[in-house]
Coordinates of C-alpha atoms in Angstrom, one line a residue:
M1 CA -32.9 14.7 7.1
A2 CA -29.7 16.2 8.7
A3 CA -26.4 15.3 7.1
A4 CA -24.4 12.7 8.9
Q5 CA -21.6 14.2 11.0
K6 CA -18.1 13.8 9.6
I7 CA -15.5 11.9 11.5
K8 CA -12.4 13.7 12.6
V9 CA -9.1 12.3 11.3
G10 CA -5.5 13.2 12.2
I11 CA -2.3 12.6 10.3
V12 CA 1.0 12.1 12.1
G13 CA 4.0 13.0 10.0
A14 CA 2.0 14.8 7.3
T15 CA 4.9 16.4 5.5
G16 CA 6.0 13.4 3.4
Y17 CA 4.7 12.2 0.1
T18 CA 2.2 9.8 1.6
G19 CA 1.1 12.6 4.0
V20 CA 0.3 15.1 1.3
E21 CA -1.4 12.3 -0.7
L22 CA -3.6 11.6 2.2
L23 CA -4.4 15.3 2.4
R24 CA -5.2 15.5 -1.3
L25 CA -7.5 12.6 -1.3
L26 CA -9.2 13.3 2.0
A27 CA -10.0 16.9 0.9
L28 CA -12.8 15.4 -1.3
H29 CA -14.0 12.8 1.2
P30 CA -17.6 13.4 2.0
D31 CA -17.4 11.8 5.5
V32 CA -14.1 13.0 6.8
E33 CA -12.7 16.2 8.3
V34 CA -8.9 16.4 8.7
S35 CA -8.6 18.2 12.0
V36 CA -5.0 17.6 13.2
I37 CA -1.7 17.4 11.2
T38 CA 1.6 16.9 13.0
S39 CA 5.3 17.4 12.1
R40 CA 8.3 17.8 14.4
G41 CA 10.3 19.9 12.0
E42 CA 7.5 22.1 10.6
A43 CA 5.4 22.8 13.8
G44 CA 3.6 26.1 13.5
V45 CA 3.9 26.3 9.7
H46 CA 0.6 26.8 7.8
I47 CA -0.2 23.9 5.5
A48 CA -0.5 26.3 2.5
D49 CA 3.0 27.6 3.1
Y50 CA 4.4 24.1 3.0
F51 CA 2.2 22.5 0.3
P52 CA 1.1 25.3 -2.1
S53 CA -1.1 22.7 -3.9
L54 CA -3.4 22.8 -0.8
R55 CA -3.9 26.6 -0.7
G56 CA -7.5 27.4 0.0
V57 CA -8.3 23.7 0.8
Y58 CA -7.3 23.5 4.4
D59 CA -6.9 26.1 7.2
L60 CA -4.6 24.1 9.3
A61 CA -1.1 24.4 10.7
F62 CA 1.3 21.6 11.6
Q63 CA 1.5 20.9 15.3
A64 CA 4.3 19.3 17.3
P65 CA 3.4 15.7 18.0
D66 CA 3.7 16.3 21.8
E67 CA 1.3 19.2 21.7
A68 CA -1.3 17.9 19.3
D69 CA -4.6 16.5 20.7
L70 CA -5.1 13.4 18.6
S71 CA -7.6 12.0 21.1
Q72 CA -10.2 14.3 19.6
C73 CA -10.0 12.2 16.4
E74 CA -11.9 9.0 15.5
A75 CA -9.0 7.8 13.4
V76 CA -5.4 8.7 13.0
F77 CA -3.0 7.8 10.2
F78 CA 0.7 7.4 10.8
A79 CA 2.6 8.6 7.8
T80 CA 5.9 8.3 9.7
P81 CA 9.2 6.5 9.5
H82 CA 9.4 3.0 11.0
G83 CA 9.5 2.9 14.8
V84 CA 7.1 5.8 15.4
A85 CA 3.7 4.2 15.3
M86 CA 4.7 1.4 17.5
K87 CA 5.5 3.9 20.3
E88 CA 2.4 6.0 19.9
A89 CA -0.5 3.9 18.6
S90 CA -1.2 2.0 21.9
A91 CA -2.1 5.1 23.8
L92 CA -4.5 6.2 21.0
L93 CA -6.2 2.8 20.9
E94 CA -6.8 3.0 24.7
K95 CA -8.7 6.3 24.1
G96 CA -10.9 4.7 21.4
V97 CA -9.1 6.1 18.4
R98 CA -8.7 3.7 15.5
G99 CA -5.4 3.7 13.7
G100 CA -3.9 3.2 10.3
D101 CA -0.1 2.8 10.0
L102 CA 1.5 3.4 6.7
S103 CA 5.0 2.4 7.9
A104 CA 6.0 -1.3 8.4
D105 CA 5.7 -1.4 12.2
F106 CA 2.7 -3.8 12.2
R107 CA 2.9 -5.5 8.9
L108 CA 4.9 -8.6 10.0
Q109 CA 3.4 -10.8 12.7
D110 CA 6.7 -12.7 13.2
V111 CA 8.6 -10.3 15.6
P112 CA 12.1 -11.9 15.1
V113 CA 11.7 -11.6 11.3
W114 CA 10.6 -7.9 11.7
E115 CA 13.6 -7.1 13.9
K116 CA 16.0 -8.8 11.5
W117 CA 14.8 -6.8 8.5
Y118 CA 14.2 -3.4 10.2
K119 CA 17.1 -3.5 12.7
H120 CA 15.0 -2.3 15.7
T121 CA 13.5 -3.9 18.7
H122 CA 9.8 -4.1 18.4
S123 CA 8.2 -2.3 21.3
S124 CA 4.5 -3.0 20.8
T125 CA 4.2 -6.7 20.4
D126 CA 0.9 -6.5 22.5
I127 CA -1.0 -4.6 19.9
L128 CA 0.9 -6.2 17.0
R129 CA -1.2 -9.3 17.7
E130 CA -4.4 -7.5 16.9
A131 CA -3.2 -5.5 13.9
V132 CA -4.9 -6.4 10.7
Y133 CA -3.0 -6.5 7.5
G134 CA -4.8 -4.0 5.3
L135 CA -4.8 -5.7 1.9
C136 CA -8.5 -4.8 1.4
E137 CA -9.2 -7.4 -1.3
M138 CA -7.9 -10.1 1.1
N139 CA -8.9 -9.1 4.6
H140 CA -12.1 -7.1 4.0
D141 CA -14.1 -8.6 6.9
A142 CA -11.3 -8.4 9.4
I143 CA -10.6 -4.8 8.4
R144 CA -14.2 -3.9 9.1
K145 CA -13.8 -4.9 12.8
A146 CA -10.2 -3.7 13.3
R147 CA -8.9 -1.1 15.7
L148 CA -5.4 -1.0 14.0
I149 CA -4.6 -1.4 10.4
A150 CA -1.1 -2.2 9.0
V151 CA -1.3 -0.6 5.6
P152 CA 0.6 -2.9 3.1
G153 CA 3.8 -1.8 1.4
C154 CA 3.6 -0.7 -2.3
Y155 CA 5.5 -3.6 -3.7
P156 CA 3.6 -6.2 -1.7
T157 CA 0.3 -4.7 -2.9
C158 CA 1.3 -4.7 -6.5
V159 CA 2.7 -8.3 -6.4
S160 CA 0.0 -9.8 -4.1
L161 CA -3.1 -8.6 -5.9
P162 CA -2.6 -10.7 -9.1
L163 CA -1.4 -13.6 -7.0
L164 CA -4.3 -13.5 -4.5
P165 CA -6.9 -15.4 -6.6
L166 CA -4.3 -18.0 -7.6
L167 CA -3.1 -18.6 -4.1
K168 CA -6.7 -18.8 -2.7
A169 CA -7.4 -21.5 -5.4
G170 CA -4.2 -23.3 -4.4
I171 CA -3.0 -23.6 -8.1
L172 CA 0.6 -22.4 -8.0
Q173 CA 2.9 -25.3 -8.4
A174 CA 4.9 -25.9 -5.2
G175 CA 8.6 -26.2 -5.6
K176 CA 8.7 -24.1 -8.8
P177 CA 10.3 -20.6 -9.0
L178 CA 8.1 -17.7 -8.4
I179 CA 9.7 -14.5 -9.7
A180 CA 8.5 -10.9 -9.1
D181 CA 10.4 -8.4 -11.2
C182 CA 9.3 -5.0 -10.1
K183 CA 9.9 -1.3 -11.0
S184 CA 9.0 1.8 -9.0
G185 CA 9.1 5.5 -9.5
V186 CA 11.5 7.6 -7.3
S187 CA 8.7 8.8 -4.9
G188 CA 8.7 5.3 -3.5
A189 CA 11.9 6.2 -1.6
G190 CA 10.2 9.0 0.3
R191 CA 10.8 12.7 0.5
G192 CA 14.0 12.6 2.5
A193 CA 17.2 13.9 0.9
S194 CA 19.4 11.1 -0.7
V195 CA 22.1 11.2 -3.3
A196 CA 20.6 8.2 -5.1
N197 CA 17.3 10.1 -5.6
L198 CA 18.8 13.3 -7.0
F199 CA 17.6 14.2 -10.5
C200 CA 21.0 13.8 -12.0
E201 CA 21.3 10.3 -10.4
A202 CA 17.8 8.9 -11.0
G203 CA 17.0 10.7 -14.3
D204 CA 17.9 8.9 -17.6
N205 CA 18.8 5.9 -15.6
F206 CA 17.5 2.5 -14.6
K207 CA 18.9 0.1 -12.0
A208 CA 18.1 -2.7 -9.7
Y209 CA 18.5 -2.3 -5.9
G210 CA 17.9 -4.4 -2.8
V211 CA 18.8 -7.6 -4.8
A212 CA 20.6 -9.1 -1.7
G213 CA 17.4 -8.5 0.3
H214 CA 14.6 -5.9 0.4
R215 CA 12.3 -5.3 3.4
H216 CA 9.2 -6.1 1.4
L217 CA 10.4 -9.6 0.7
P218 CA 9.2 -11.1 4.0
E219 CA 5.9 -9.1 3.7
I220 CA 5.2 -10.7 0.4
K221 CA 6.2 -14.1 1.7
Q222 CA 3.9 -13.7 4.7
T223 CA 0.8 -13.2 2.4
I224 CA 1.8 -16.2 0.3
N225 CA 2.3 -18.5 3.3
Q226 CA -1.1 -17.6 4.7
L227 CA -2.8 -18.8 1.5
Q228 CA -0.7 -21.7 0.0
S229 CA 2.2 -23.7 1.4
G230 CA 5.3 -24.7 -0.5
V231 CA 5.4 -21.6 -2.6
A232 CA 6.9 -18.7 -0.7
E233 CA 10.3 -20.3 -0.2
H234 CA 10.8 -20.2 -3.9
L235 CA 10.0 -16.5 -4.3
V236 CA 12.6 -14.3 -6.0
F237 CA 11.8 -10.5 -5.6
V238 CA 14.0 -7.9 -7.4
P239 CA 13.0 -4.2 -7.3
H240 CA 14.2 -1.6 -9.7
L241 CA 14.3 2.2 -9.7
T242 CA 12.9 3.9 -12.8
P243 CA 13.3 7.6 -13.9
M244 CA 9.7 8.6 -13.2
I245 CA 8.1 10.3 -10.1
R246 CA 5.2 7.9 -9.4
G247 CA 4.1 4.6 -10.7
M248 CA 4.9 0.9 -10.1
H249 CA 5.0 -2.1 -12.4
A250 CA 5.3 -5.8 -11.3
T251 CA 5.9 -8.6 -13.7
T252 CA 5.4 -11.9 -11.9
Y253 CA 6.3 -15.2 -13.5
V254 CA 4.4 -18.2 -12.1
H255 CA 4.0 -22.0 -12.8
L256 CA 0.4 -23.2 -12.5
Q257 CA -1.3 -26.6 -12.3
E258 CA -2.4 -27.9 -15.7
N259 CA -5.8 -27.0 -17.3
I260 CA -6.1 -23.7 -15.4
D261 CA -7.2 -20.5 -17.1
P262 CA -5.7 -17.8 -14.8
H263 CA -7.3 -15.0 -16.7
Q264 CA -10.8 -16.3 -16.1
L265 CA -10.0 -17.0 -12.5
L266 CA -8.8 -13.4 -11.9
S267 CA -11.7 -11.9 -13.8
N268 CA -14.2 -13.8 -11.7
F269 CA -12.4 -13.0 -8.4
Y270 CA -12.3 -9.3 -9.1
R271 CA -15.6 -9.0 -11.0
N272 CA -17.1 -6.7 -8.4
S273 CA -13.9 -4.9 -7.3
K274 CA -13.9 -1.1 -7.5
F275 CA -10.1 -0.9 -7.4
V276 CA -8.7 -3.9 -9.3
D277 CA -9.1 -4.0 -13.1
V278 CA -8.4 -7.2 -14.9
M279 CA -7.7 -6.3 -18.5
P280 CA -8.6 -8.4 -21.6
Y281 CA -6.3 -11.4 -22.2
G282 CA -3.1 -10.4 -23.8
A283 CA -3.3 -6.7 -22.8
T284 CA -0.3 -4.9 -21.3
P285 CA -1.0 -2.4 -18.5
E286 CA 0.8 0.9 -18.4
T287 CA 1.8 2.9 -15.3
R288 CA 0.4 6.1 -16.7
S289 CA -3.1 4.5 -16.8
V290 CA -3.2 4.5 -13.0
R291 CA -1.4 7.8 -12.2
G292 CA -3.3 9.5 -9.3
A293 CA -6.0 6.9 -9.0
N294 CA -6.6 4.2 -6.4
I295 CA -6.6 1.3 -8.8
C296 CA -4.4 -1.7 -9.8
R297 CA -4.6 -2.9 -13.4
I298 CA -3.7 -6.5 -14.0
S299 CA -3.1 -8.5 -17.2
V300 CA -2.3 -12.1 -17.9
Q301 CA -0.4 -13.8 -20.7
Q302 CA 1.3 -17.1 -21.2
A303 CA 4.9 -17.0 -22.3
P304 CA 5.3 -18.4 -25.8
E305 CA 6.3 -22.1 -26.0
S306 CA 6.5 -22.3 -22.2
D307 CA 4.5 -23.4 -19.2
V308 CA 5.2 -20.0 -17.5
W309 CA 2.4 -17.6 -17.0
V310 CA 3.2 -13.8 -16.9
L311 CA 1.2 -11.7 -14.5
M312 CA 1.6 -7.9 -15.0
S313 CA 0.2 -5.3 -12.6
V314 CA 0.5 -1.6 -12.3
Q315 CA -0.5 0.9 -9.7
D316 CA 0.3 4.4 -8.4
N317 CA 2.7 3.6 -5.6
L318 CA 1.5 6.7 -3.6
V319 CA -2.2 5.9 -4.0
K320 CA -3.2 2.2 -4.2
G321 CA 0.3 1.5 -2.9
A322 CA 0.0 3.8 0.1
A323 CA -2.4 6.7 0.9
G324 CA -5.4 5.5 -1.3
Q325 CA -5.3 2.0 0.2
A326 CA -5.1 3.6 3.7
I327 CA -8.3 5.5 3.0
Q328 CA -9.9 2.4 1.4
N329 CA -9.2 0.7 4.8
L330 CA -10.7 3.7 6.6
N331 CA -13.9 3.4 4.5
I332 CA -14.3 -0.2 5.3
M333 CA -13.6 0.3 9.0
F334 CA -16.3 3.0 9.4
G335 CA -18.9 1.6 7.0
F336 CA -18.5 4.3 4.4
A337 CA -18.8 3.7 0.7
E338 CA -15.6 1.9 -0.2
D339 CA -14.8 4.4 -2.9
A340 CA -15.5 7.5 -0.8
G341 CA -12.8 10.1 -1.5
L342 CA -11.2 7.7 -4.0
Q343 CA -13.2 8.4 -7.2
A344 CA -10.6 10.4 -9.0
L345 CA -9.7 9.2 -12.4
S346 CA -6.2 8.6 -13.6
L347 CA -4.3 11.6 -15.0
L348 CA -3.4 11.4 -18.7
P349 CA -1.0 12.5 -20.1

């Protein structure tokens, strides 16, 4: 029997960290051929000259977005800054190309809220209505039928996955504080030059940021509101920058209804999940245990002499928090094995 033909995939804005992570993972995908990569600043540059890690893997050069024929692709990923996908995705959808946007252009369904947090006018409200929020463990069936996927942000993924079973069961206490205390490696800020991300600034240092308001706050609230009322308005989300390249840790403090065993609930919910690992009760997950892999590890403990439960979750912000989750969405959309291209184990040390 002849082997099934691979689908062609394009990557718009392939020079950033999520772009190269897509390229790394898709190189081993049995059902995908990356055929087009674009970059305004690096048009004409061979991929091996820009990313030496990909020497001998791809024979591609970056193309200017205006010159690239993305219509030849079955699917296109946008690994671009906010505001790009909303301008270009509609034309591709009209040509039958399915899309996955790794920016925030289609994550929030409330347009005024999006415009408040991202300081832009949303120019694609027509296709926004059909965009599916790509938290795979939450919207699997809708993803399978979707033309356009809004790939979730890294913090919202790390915070939402341990909350998802609890929210679906409706067991968070309304009116009680819900606190998400989160830490991320420096790669979460992207590849652009910034004084705050210089080695001498980020190394040997630890700090909170976005305390007065982070763009991922309304995204987390949107997920909570879809599943349980009376909870999101009490969410406190504080991100921190840690002196590591990749990795993310979320410690979320919740109040639950009485006589509930959250560990058993999470274990049952994710029993058959390939990419969410619920650890034994009392365990503490480490960021290094997920480095390079498309997995979120979760643990549950009850705070001593308290009614507060502590949910801890770790993921690689560039994989399960971005490129890996985008490919997981692609696999669901096209009916591939959900772990196709995503079977790499975590790197240790």
